[in-house]
Short mmCIF file of C-alpha atoms in Angstrom, two decimals:
data_model
loop_
_atom_site.label_atom_id
_atom_site.label_comp_id
_atom_site.label_asym_id
_atom_site.label_seq_id
_atom_site.Cartn_x
_atom_site.Cartn_y
_atom_site.Cartn_z
CA MET I 299 77.50 40.37 -85.38
CA LYS I 300 81.07 40.25 -86.16
CA PRO I 301 81.19 42.15 -89.92
CA SER I 302 83.10 38.79 -90.96
CA ALA I 303 80.09 36.64 -90.33
CA ARG I 304 77.74 39.31 -91.57
CA ILE I 305 79.42 39.55 -94.74
CA GLY I 306 81.21 36.50 -95.33
CA TRP I 307 84.73 35.68 -94.66
CA ARG I 308 85.77 35.69 -98.31
CA ASN I 309 84.18 39.54 -98.75
CA TYR I 310 85.77 40.06 -95.43
CA LEU I 311 88.92 38.86 -95.59
CA GLU I 312 89.13 41.10 -99.33
CA PHE I 313 88.04 44.18 -97.39
CA TRP I 314 90.81 43.28 -95.03
CA VAL I 315 93.16 43.76 -97.55
CA LEU I 316 91.80 46.62 -99.51
CA THR I 317 91.91 48.38 -95.75
CA SER I 318 95.32 47.22 -93.98
CA GLY I 319 98.48 47.35 -94.82
CA GLU I 320 99.19 51.22 -95.91
CA PRO I 321 102.78 50.93 -96.55
CA VAL I 322 102.21 48.45 -99.21
CA TRP I 323 99.40 50.64 -100.77
CA GLN I 324 102.22 53.38 -100.99
CA LEU I 325 104.35 51.53 -102.42
CA ILE I 326 102.28 50.15 -105.37
CA ARG I 327 101.05 54.22 -105.95
CA GLY I 328 104.88 55.09 -106.18
CA ILE I 329 105.39 52.84 -109.27
CA PRO I 330 103.28 54.23 -111.99
CA PRO I 331 103.19 50.72 -114.10
CA LEU I 332 102.55 48.81 -111.00
CA HIS I 333 99.72 51.22 -110.11
CA ALA I 334 98.05 51.01 -113.28
CA ALA I 335 98.08 47.05 -113.24
CA VAL I 336 96.62 46.95 -110.10
CA ASN I 337 93.80 49.66 -110.56
CA ARG I 338 92.39 47.50 -113.76
CA PHE I 339 92.78 44.35 -111.79
CA LEU I 340 90.92 45.56 -108.92
CA VAL I 341 88.13 47.77 -111.35
CA ASP I 342 87.72 44.41 -113.30
CA ARG I 343 87.06 42.47 -109.62
CA LEU I 344 84.69 45.25 -108.24
CA VAL I 345 82.49 45.31 -111.38
CA MET I 346 82.56 40.97 -111.98
CA LYS I 347 81.28 41.24 -108.15
CA LEU I 348 77.62 41.19 -109.74
CA PRO I 349 76.13 39.64 -113.08
CA ILE I 350 77.22 41.58 -115.74
CA ARG I 351 74.83 43.82 -118.31
CA PRO I 352 72.18 43.44 -119.46
CA ASN I 353 70.34 42.81 -116.60
CA PRO I 354 67.17 40.25 -118.33
CA LEU I 355 64.64 42.26 -116.99
CA SER I 356 63.20 45.57 -116.60
CA THR I 357 60.45 47.69 -114.93
CA MET I 358 58.52 47.03 -118.49
CA GLY I 359 57.49 43.30 -117.32
CA ARG I 360 57.75 40.04 -115.88
CA TYR I 361 59.70 38.31 -118.59
CA THR I 362 62.55 39.16 -121.16
CA SER I 363 61.72 40.59 -124.55
CA TRP I 364 63.54 42.64 -127.12
CA GLU I 365 61.76 45.60 -126.22
CA SER I 366 62.57 45.62 -122.55
CA LEU I 367 66.48 44.88 -123.24
CA THR I 368 66.31 47.74 -125.82
CA ASN I 369 63.42 50.20 -124.59
CA ARG I 370 65.26 52.26 -122.14
CA SER I 371 62.70 54.15 -120.97
CA PHE I 372 61.85 51.65 -118.64
CA ASP I 373 64.86 50.68 -115.92
CA SER I 374 66.65 47.65 -115.91
CA ARG I 375 66.45 45.40 -112.71
CA HIS I 376 68.85 43.20 -110.95
CA LEU I 377 66.40 41.05 -109.50
CA PRO I 378 62.69 40.06 -111.07
CA PRO I 379 60.02 41.25 -109.67
CA VAL I 380 58.11 39.87 -106.27
CA PRO I 381 54.58 40.96 -105.21
CA PRO I 382 54.61 42.67 -101.55
CA SER I 383 53.11 41.28 -98.63
CA LYS I 384 49.72 41.92 -97.94
CA SER I 385 50.96 42.51 -93.95
CA ALA I 386 53.35 45.35 -95.13
CA PRO I 387 53.81 48.08 -93.60
CA ASP I 388 52.40 51.65 -94.86
CA PRO I 389 54.81 54.13 -96.34
CA VAL I 390 54.10 56.37 -94.47
CA ASP I 391 54.99 54.60 -91.07
CA VAL I 392 58.53 53.29 -93.23
CA ALA I 393 59.16 56.62 -93.58
CA GLU I 394 58.62 57.47 -89.69
CA LEU I 395 62.11 55.04 -89.58
CA PHE I 396 63.94 57.89 -91.01
CA ARG I 397 62.73 61.01 -89.97
CA ARG I 398 65.56 63.33 -87.69
CA ASP I 399 64.48 64.49 -84.38
CA GLY I 400 66.85 66.96 -82.82
CA GLU I 401 70.67 67.17 -84.08
CA THR I 402 71.86 65.95 -87.37
CA VAL I 403 74.07 62.59 -86.86
CA LEU I 404 77.22 64.13 -88.02
CA CYS I 405 79.34 61.83 -90.94
CA PRO I 406 82.49 61.37 -89.65
CA ARG I 407 84.01 61.77 -92.95
CA SER I 408 82.06 63.75 -95.46
CA THR I 409 81.38 67.37 -95.69
CA VAL I 410 78.31 68.64 -97.12
CA LEU I 411 80.21 69.35 -100.67
CA PHE I 412 80.38 66.00 -100.84
CA ALA I 413 76.29 65.61 -100.64
CA TYR I 414 75.33 68.79 -103.02
CA PHE I 415 78.12 66.80 -105.91
CA ALA I 416 76.53 63.59 -104.96
CA GLN I 417 72.86 64.61 -105.83
CA TRP I 418 74.03 67.10 -108.82
CA PHE I 419 76.14 64.34 -110.01
CA THR I 420 73.31 61.43 -110.15
CA ASP I 421 70.57 63.70 -111.40
CA GLY I 422 72.34 63.51 -114.50
CA PHE I 423 71.42 59.70 -115.22
CA LEU I 424 68.66 58.49 -112.64
CA ARG I 425 65.72 60.67 -113.81
CA GLY I 426 62.63 59.77 -112.94
CA ASP I 427 59.48 60.03 -115.37
CA VAL I 428 58.98 63.49 -115.94
CA ASN I 429 55.28 62.93 -117.13
CA ILE I 430 52.10 63.27 -114.55
CA PRO I 431 51.26 61.47 -113.31
CA ARG I 432 54.09 59.98 -112.63
CA ASP I 433 55.07 56.42 -113.65
CA PRO I 434 57.77 54.81 -110.94
CA ARG I 435 58.81 52.37 -113.83
CA LYS I 436 59.53 54.53 -116.03
CA ASN I 437 62.65 57.04 -116.40
CA SER I 438 64.14 60.42 -118.73
CA SER I 439 67.44 59.54 -118.63
CA ASN I 440 70.03 59.14 -121.09
CA HIS I 441 71.99 56.64 -119.24
CA GLU I 442 75.18 58.15 -119.68
CA ILE I 443 77.36 60.99 -117.80
CA ASP I 444 76.60 63.67 -120.31
CA LEU I 445 76.78 66.74 -118.10
CA ASN I 446 73.03 67.33 -118.77
CA GLN I 447 73.21 69.54 -116.23
CA LEU I 448 74.90 72.13 -117.65
CA TYR I 449 74.24 71.13 -121.49
CA GLY I 450 70.53 69.79 -120.99
CA LEU I 451 69.00 66.02 -122.40
CA THR I 452 68.06 67.03 -126.14
CA PRO I 453 70.41 69.05 -128.66
CA THR I 454 67.09 71.63 -128.74
CA VAL I 455 68.00 72.65 -124.93
CA THR I 456 71.21 72.57 -125.71
CA ALA I 457 70.98 75.25 -128.82
CA ALA I 458 68.72 77.16 -126.53
CA LEU I 459 71.96 77.96 -124.03
CA ARG I 460 74.60 78.70 -126.82
CA THR I 461 75.72 81.88 -128.30
CA ARG I 462 76.58 80.91 -131.68
CA SER I 463 79.81 82.29 -131.44
CA GLY I 464 83.36 81.12 -130.36
CA GLY I 465 81.79 77.43 -129.08
CA LEU I 466 80.14 79.42 -125.39
CA LEU I 467 77.65 79.07 -123.47
CA LYS I 468 75.54 81.71 -122.42
CA SER I 469 75.93 83.62 -119.43
CA GLN I 470 75.94 86.72 -116.96
CA VAL I 471 78.45 88.69 -114.84
CA LEU I 472 76.97 89.56 -111.47
CA ASN I 473 79.30 90.97 -108.64
CA GLY I 474 82.02 90.18 -110.64
CA GLY I 475 81.48 86.48 -111.52
CA GLU I 476 79.82 84.88 -114.13
CA PHE I 477 76.82 82.86 -113.68
CA PRO I 478 73.97 81.20 -116.13
CA PRO I 479 71.56 83.60 -117.59
CA TYR I 480 68.06 84.47 -116.05
CA LEU I 481 65.26 82.29 -117.33
CA CYS I 482 63.09 84.62 -116.89
CA GLU I 483 61.59 88.10 -116.98
CA LEU I 484 58.49 89.34 -115.28
CA GLY I 485 57.92 85.92 -113.94
CA ARG I 486 57.84 84.36 -117.51
CA ILE I 487 59.99 82.12 -119.29
CA LYS I 488 62.09 84.21 -121.77
CA ASP I 489 61.48 83.36 -125.47
CA GLU I 490 64.91 82.41 -125.92
CA PHE I 491 64.57 79.89 -123.23
CA ALA I 492 61.63 78.31 -124.48
CA PRO I 493 62.82 74.69 -124.67
CA LEU I 494 63.91 74.56 -121.41
CA SER I 495 61.77 73.38 -118.11
CA VAL I 496 61.81 73.22 -114.40
CA ILE I 497 61.05 70.99 -112.11
CA ARG I 498 57.25 72.42 -110.56
CA PHE I 499 57.71 75.53 -111.81
CA ASP I 500 53.59 76.30 -111.42
CA ASP I 501 54.72 76.01 -107.71
CA ILE I 502 57.01 78.63 -107.71
CA PRO I 503 55.94 82.38 -106.67
CA PHE I 504 55.87 84.36 -109.44
CA GLY I 505 57.90 87.35 -108.06
CA ALA I 506 60.54 84.58 -107.41
CA ARG I 507 61.10 83.06 -111.18
CA ASP I 508 63.34 86.27 -111.64
CA ALA I 509 65.74 84.80 -110.09
CA LEU I 510 65.83 81.68 -111.66
CA PHE I 511 68.84 80.77 -114.07
CA ALA I 512 69.06 79.56 -117.39
CA CYS I 513 70.57 75.68 -117.22
CA GLY I 514 70.15 72.26 -119.00
CA SER I 515 68.68 70.20 -116.28
CA ASP I 516 64.97 71.31 -115.27
CA ARG I 517 66.41 70.41 -111.19
CA ALA I 518 69.29 73.21 -111.81
CA ASN I 519 67.54 75.43 -109.78
CA LEU I 520 66.08 73.02 -107.04
CA HIS I 521 69.09 73.25 -104.71
CA ILE I 522 71.31 75.78 -103.56
CA GLY I 523 74.21 72.71 -103.90
CA PHE I 524 73.27 71.96 -107.56
CA THR I 525 73.49 75.86 -108.52
CA MET I 526 76.90 76.19 -107.23
CA LEU I 527 78.36 73.32 -109.31
CA THR I 528 76.57 73.98 -112.38
CA THR I 529 77.28 77.67 -112.05
CA LEU I 530 81.21 76.22 -111.90
CA PHE I 531 80.77 73.66 -114.60
CA LEU I 532 79.55 76.46 -116.70
CA ARG I 533 82.68 78.78 -115.88
CA GLU I 534 84.65 75.99 -117.21
CA HIS I 535 83.22 75.52 -120.05
CA ASN I 536 83.15 79.32 -121.36
CA ARG I 537 86.93 79.18 -119.90
CA VAL I 538 88.25 76.29 -121.90
CA ALA I 539 86.24 77.51 -125.24
CA ARG I 540 88.35 80.41 -124.93
CA LEU I 541 91.30 78.69 -124.18
CA LEU I 542 90.40 76.45 -127.41
CA ALA I 543 90.02 79.52 -129.46
CA GLU I 544 93.50 80.90 -128.77
CA HIS I 545 95.62 77.42 -129.93
CA HIS I 546 92.65 76.88 -132.56
CA PRO I 547 92.12 80.44 -134.42
CA ASP I 548 90.63 78.41 -137.48
CA TRP I 549 87.94 76.38 -135.57
CA ASP I 550 84.65 77.34 -135.99
CA ASP I 551 81.70 77.70 -132.95
CA GLU I 552 81.16 74.17 -133.46
CA ARG I 553 84.09 72.25 -133.29
CA LEU I 554 84.76 74.84 -130.04
CA PHE I 555 82.20 74.06 -128.39
CA GLN I 556 81.85 70.33 -129.48
CA THR I 557 85.65 69.86 -128.27
CA THR I 558 85.14 72.07 -124.90
CA ARG I 559 82.20 69.96 -124.00
CA ASN I 560 84.00 66.59 -124.56
CA ILE I 561 86.85 67.58 -122.61
CA LEU I 562 83.86 68.41 -119.58
CA VAL I 563 82.23 65.28 -119.82
CA VAL I 564 85.66 63.69 -119.32
CA LEU I 565 87.01 65.75 -116.55
CA LEU I 566 83.46 65.23 -114.68
CA ILE I 567 84.30 61.31 -114.91
CA LYS I 568 87.55 61.81 -113.94
CA ILE I 569 86.42 63.60 -110.46
CA VAL I 570 83.95 61.02 -110.10
CA LEU I 571 86.39 58.39 -110.34
CA GLU I 572 89.22 60.24 -108.59
CA GLU I 573 87.86 62.15 -105.54
CA TYR I 574 84.33 61.15 -105.57
CA ILE I 575 84.28 57.30 -105.78
CA ASN I 576 87.67 57.31 -104.19
CA HIS I 577 86.06 58.92 -100.99
CA ILE I 578 83.05 56.55 -100.79
CA THR I 579 85.21 53.53 -100.52
CA PRO I 580 86.82 52.92 -97.48
CA THR I 581 90.02 51.20 -99.12
CA LEU I 582 93.76 52.20 -99.12
CA PHE I 583 93.78 52.06 -103.06
CA GLN I 584 93.40 55.10 -104.71
CA VAL I 585 91.25 54.57 -108.38
CA VAL I 586 92.59 56.94 -111.13
CA LEU I 587 90.84 57.33 -114.36
CA ASP I 588 92.33 54.77 -116.85
CA PRO I 589 90.60 54.50 -120.58
CA ALA I 590 92.74 50.97 -120.78
CA VAL I 591 90.75 49.41 -117.72
CA SER I 592 87.70 48.59 -120.29
CA ARG I 593 89.69 47.94 -122.92
CA THR I 594 88.91 44.11 -123.09
CA ALA I 595 86.16 44.14 -119.98
CA VAL I 596 83.56 41.70 -120.94
CA TRP I 597 81.16 43.89 -118.69
CA HIS I 598 81.64 46.69 -121.51
CA ARG I 599 77.70 46.80 -122.56
CA THR I 600 75.43 49.57 -123.19
CA ASN I 601 74.59 51.63 -119.78
CA HIS I 602 71.05 50.92 -118.50
CA MET I 603 70.14 52.47 -115.26
CA ALA I 604 68.89 50.03 -112.55
CA ILE I 605 65.77 50.92 -110.17
CA GLU I 606 67.47 49.31 -107.66
CA PHE I 607 70.65 52.40 -108.43
CA ASN I 608 68.17 55.14 -108.74
CA LEU I 609 66.79 54.35 -105.32
CA LEU I 610 69.50 53.29 -103.31
CA TYR I 611 71.27 56.63 -104.09
CA ARG I 612 68.56 58.79 -101.86
CA TRP I 613 71.11 60.14 -99.71
CA HIS I 614 68.92 62.31 -98.08
CA SER I 615 70.31 62.16 -94.67
CA LEU I 616 73.51 63.58 -95.45
CA ILE I 617 71.73 66.99 -95.90
CA PRO I 618 72.04 68.95 -92.15
CA SER I 619 69.31 70.91 -91.21
CA ALA I 620 70.68 73.96 -91.27
CA LEU I 621 73.21 74.55 -93.88
CA LEU I 622 75.91 77.36 -94.01
CA ALA I 623 76.03 79.58 -96.43
CA GLY I 624 77.45 82.95 -96.55
CA GLY I 625 79.41 82.61 -93.45
CA GLN I 626 76.06 81.97 -91.42
CA GLU I 627 73.91 78.71 -91.11
CA ARG I 628 70.61 78.77 -92.45
CA PRO I 629 67.48 76.39 -92.46
CA LEU I 630 67.39 73.69 -95.20
CA ALA I 631 64.25 75.28 -96.95
CA ASP I 632 65.95 78.52 -96.96
CA THR I 633 68.63 76.94 -99.63
CA LEU I 634 65.97 75.55 -101.45
CA ALA I 635 65.60 77.86 -104.71
CA GLY I 636 68.51 79.98 -103.09
CA ASN I 637 69.97 81.19 -105.89
CA ARG I 638 69.94 84.58 -105.01
CA LEU I 639 72.70 83.53 -102.57
CA LEU I 640 75.17 82.58 -105.19
CA PRO I 641 76.24 86.10 -106.45
CA GLU I 642 75.25 87.54 -103.26
CA CYS I 643 77.89 85.36 -101.41
CA GLY I 644 80.10 84.46 -104.21
CA LEU I 645 80.92 80.79 -105.85
CA GLY I 646 84.11 80.42 -103.77
CA PRO I 647 83.06 81.26 -100.46
CA LEU I 648 80.05 78.73 -100.91
CA PHE I 649 82.05 75.97 -101.96
CA GLU I 650 84.15 76.60 -98.84
CA ASP I 651 81.20 76.60 -96.25
CA ALA I 652 80.09 73.77 -97.86
CA SER I 653 83.49 72.58 -97.56
CA THR I 654 83.85 73.21 -94.04
CA GLN I 655 80.55 71.45 -92.55
CA ARG I 656 80.33 68.45 -92.15
CA ALA I 657 77.41 66.44 -93.78
CA GLY I 658 74.93 63.89 -92.20
CA ARG I 659 75.50 60.09 -91.46
CA ILE I 660 73.76 58.07 -94.00
CA GLY I 661 71.40 55.93 -92.56
CA LEU I 662 67.74 56.02 -90.46
CA PHE I 663 66.28 58.21 -88.01
CA ASN I 664 68.85 61.30 -89.72
CA THR I 665 66.43 62.57 -92.63
CA ASP I 666 65.32 66.07 -92.41
CA PRO I 667 61.38 66.18 -92.07
CA VAL I 668 61.53 68.36 -95.25
CA LEU I 669 62.78 65.50 -97.06
CA LEU I 670 60.42 63.21 -95.24
CA HIS I 671 57.76 63.06 -98.03
CA VAL I 672 60.44 61.64 -100.46
CA GLU I 673 61.64 58.72 -98.41
CA GLU I 674 58.08 58.03 -98.26
CA GLN I 675 57.70 58.14 -101.94
CA SER I 676 60.75 56.17 -102.41
CA VAL I 677 59.60 53.27 -100.10
CA ALA I 678 56.16 53.48 -102.24
CA GLU I 679 58.02 53.06 -105.19
CA GLY I 680 59.85 49.92 -104.77
CA ARG I 681 56.53 48.17 -103.44
CA VAL I 682 54.99 49.80 -107.25
CA VAL I 683 57.81 48.02 -109.22
CA GLU I 684 57.91 45.22 -106.80
CA LEU I 685 61.48 45.04 -105.32
CA ALA I 686 62.45 41.84 -103.91
CA SER I 687 63.25 42.28 -100.00
CA PHE I 688 66.38 43.64 -98.59
CA ASN I 689 67.16 39.75 -97.64
CA ASP I 690 67.04 38.73 -101.48
CA TYR I 691 69.38 41.67 -102.38
CA ARG I 692 72.27 40.78 -99.92
CA ALA I 693 72.36 37.17 -101.14
CA TYR I 694 72.43 38.68 -104.77
CA CYS I 695 75.25 40.46 -103.64
CA GLY I 696 77.15 37.70 -102.05
CA PHE I 697 76.26 38.44 -98.34
CA PRO I 698 74.54 35.64 -95.99
CA ARG I 699 71.15 36.18 -95.50
CA LEU I 700 70.38 37.52 -92.19
CA LYS I 701 68.53 35.74 -89.84
CA SER I 702 66.79 38.13 -86.88
CA PHE I 703 66.66 42.18 -87.09
CA ALA I 704 69.18 42.33 -84.46
CA GLU I 705 71.92 40.96 -87.14
CA VAL I 706 70.60 44.02 -89.55
CA SER I 707 72.01 46.51 -86.77
CA SER I 708 73.33 47.14 -83.58
CA ASP I 709 71.73 50.11 -83.04
CA PRO I 710 69.09 49.12 -80.37
CA ARG I 711 66.57 52.14 -81.86
CA VAL I 712 66.98 50.70 -85.39
CA ARG I 713 66.07 47.09 -84.53
CA ARG I 714 63.50 48.18 -82.05
CA GLY I 715 61.97 50.17 -85.38
CA LEU I 716 62.10 47.16 -88.06
CA ALA I 717 60.78 45.09 -85.07
CA GLU I 718 57.38 47.23 -85.04
CA LEU I 719 56.68 47.41 -88.50
CA TYR I 720 57.99 44.47 -90.09
CA ALA I 721 56.90 40.91 -89.35
CA SER I 722 60.32 39.24 -89.67
CA VAL I 723 63.71 40.16 -91.20
CA ASP I 724 62.83 38.81 -94.29
CA ASP I 725 59.91 40.84 -94.79
CA ILE I 726 62.23 44.55 -95.09
CA ASP I 727 61.89 46.49 -97.70
CA PHE I 728 64.97 46.59 -99.98
CA TYR I 729 64.67 50.75 -99.46
CA THR I 730 64.39 50.43 -95.69
CA GLY I 731 67.06 47.75 -95.46
CA ILE I 732 70.09 49.60 -97.33
CA PHE I 733 70.01 52.32 -94.75
CA ALA I 734 69.18 50.33 -91.62
CA GLU I 735 72.31 47.95 -92.42
CA ASP I 736 75.23 48.49 -90.36
CA PRO I 737 78.38 49.80 -92.63
CA LEU I 738 81.84 48.12 -92.27
CA PRO I 739 84.20 49.55 -89.93
CA GLY I 740 85.27 53.15 -92.28
CA SER I 741 82.66 52.55 -94.86
CA LEU I 742 80.37 55.49 -95.22
CA LEU I 743 77.98 53.11 -96.86
CA SER I 744 76.01 49.62 -95.72
CA PRO I 745 77.62 46.36 -97.71
CA VAL I 746 74.46 45.77 -100.10
CA MET I 747 74.77 49.62 -101.24
CA GLN I 748 78.53 49.69 -101.11
CA ARG I 749 78.50 46.71 -103.86
CA ILE I 750 75.61 47.94 -106.21
CA ILE I 751 77.17 51.38 -106.42
CA THR I 752 80.80 50.08 -107.09
CA VAL I 753 79.35 47.99 -109.63
CA ASP I 754 77.05 50.33 -111.46
CA ALA I 755 79.28 53.27 -110.96
CA PHE I 756 82.26 51.92 -112.46
CA SER I 757 80.84 49.84 -115.65
CA GLN I 758 78.66 52.85 -115.91
CA ALA I 759 81.46 55.18 -116.08
CA TYR I 760 84.02 53.40 -117.97
CA THR I 761 81.35 52.34 -120.98
CA ASN I 762 81.08 56.13 -121.74
CA PRO I 763 82.12 56.55 -124.97
CA LEU I 764 84.43 59.25 -124.70
CA LEU I 765 86.58 56.76 -122.82
CA SER I 766 86.69 54.57 -126.23
CA PRO I 767 90.59 53.59 -127.30
CA GLN I 768 89.45 54.70 -130.49
CA VAL I 769 88.09 58.18 -129.31
CA TYR I 770 90.17 59.20 -126.41
CA GLY I 771 93.47 61.62 -127.30
CA PRO I 772 94.52 64.66 -128.72
CA ASP I 773 92.20 64.05 -132.29
CA THR I 774 89.14 64.57 -130.01
CA PHE I 775 90.23 66.77 -127.16
CA SER I 776 93.39 68.60 -128.71
CA PRO I 777 96.66 68.75 -126.84
CA THR I 778 95.68 71.69 -124.72
CA GLY I 779 92.83 69.59 -124.20
CA MET I 780 94.48 66.42 -122.88
CA GLY I 781 96.64 68.81 -121.19
CA ILE I 782 93.40 70.03 -118.96
CA ILE I 783 92.24 66.14 -118.57
CA GLU I 784 95.70 65.15 -117.07
CA THR I 785 96.04 67.90 -114.53
CA THR I 786 92.69 67.94 -113.41
CA ALA I 787 91.57 65.73 -110.26
CA ARG I 788 89.73 67.36 -107.84
CA LEU I 789 86.96 69.78 -107.57
CA SER I 790 89.35 72.36 -106.29
CA ASP I 791 91.05 72.36 -109.24
CA VAL I 792 88.15 73.34 -111.33
CA LEU I 793 86.87 76.20 -108.83
CA ASN I 794 90.62 77.80 -108.12
CA ARG I 795 91.27 77.97 -112.08
CA ASN I 796 87.65 79.89 -112.18
CA LEU I 797 87.57 82.40 -109.72
CA PRO I 798 88.55 86.01 -111.39
CA GLU I 799 86.92 88.38 -108.67
CA VAL I 800 89.21 86.55 -105.91
CA THR I 801 93.15 86.59 -104.67
CA ARG I 802 93.50 83.20 -102.83
CA PRO I 803 92.71 79.82 -102.96
CA TYR I 804 89.20 78.64 -101.87
CA ARG I 805 88.81 74.99 -99.90
CA ALA I 806 86.33 72.22 -102.35
CA ARG I 807 86.66 69.01 -100.31
CA MET I 808 84.48 66.15 -100.35
CA THR I 809 86.41 64.66 -97.04
CA HIS I 810 86.51 66.80 -93.88
CA GLU I 811 89.50 68.10 -92.39
CA ARG I 812 89.94 66.90 -88.78
CA SER I 813 91.13 69.99 -86.38
#
């Protein structure tokens, strides 16, 4: 099926314009006022592809109420609930559509660092319920890009991580590099870190707990990639705090800490927009951070994460079955709770390893069996919150409804797998469909996934309070902080100014370099 027929002629024409005519886009990039105007126009146009927030419904109930609009412990939702069909396949069977048999199918464009960053970044705001038993309708999110991976979700956690001197966060030096302090001693959480928590702490062997780091997120020790990125931003926080202290000797600890935190949150948003989002999208236009984008935008509304956004961001197929760390390939299981590898291998070499190795392709039949239970859980959660069908979401996103399994994918194995489980194309679960659907040429993501991510990502990043025109400026960040923000666009910028123990620059790239 031709791409133009699968997404509609109007959508395809827009896609063609944004992915063709490179000399024109280069010319636009070379004229700053024109680039800024086009940047504002395109971001606004992309966000307006779907209805703007607030969504009228949430996972709280079947109709709109004041509490459903304002109680953000329940996820918002793009479409009304639809009870699952009685003939819907068992989530265990659906999860088999995700199973990787044999070699990882590689992504032509992404590195493992992209996979690490995607998980680390989104786990800051796409946070499920932490109560036992879990309620799939609820979340534990602040609904903001706030770098809680480093600072924690509450002031109590933040306070436990601070030195209360010079605006610094607690840290330790291991093998010449700065790392978070250890959380435990003799298998028990230290008294100073009592407010902190670790996901599935009781399942961690007693002897392995002393390698856990004390970080803001309960997921900080979950995977080597998560810990690498948290460690990097810890180093950057303390570097910036020391720099501010030099320029402002009259500032107390509190002002140094809060100003540094403001700078780092905006640094993260800038990297997300200028490196991460530009890597995801196939367009030739390069988005830049410009607080003026949302100054008069009608979509500038309070953030409220959507259940669909949460589910579609579970890109487990990005993770290869063996990961390069310390110059050698290690089974995926060996990098879970792999904190010991950080001081052993060094932060720079680990980032370079992740930047050298290609990630897996996002799609069906490409999830390592170690992670297959998460795919099953995701399908089940979609049923519990009664998500509409994949075809319903295609219509919602402005794409033609598909009429057969053959129109979903060009891969015979995907078509066959769907036909064996679902009675018709209209019965395909949202979660299954977004991974089964073919991406457009040059894209990493399927059309529905791309559209929801584009809308939600831009609208939620640009509504951060630190980007407000009354807030964004030297009064909030200091002239020194503004200089740091303006000269930072990529993770490699942050990495290589935080590697005092090495003498050469290390690669930190989300895009694979073809040899």
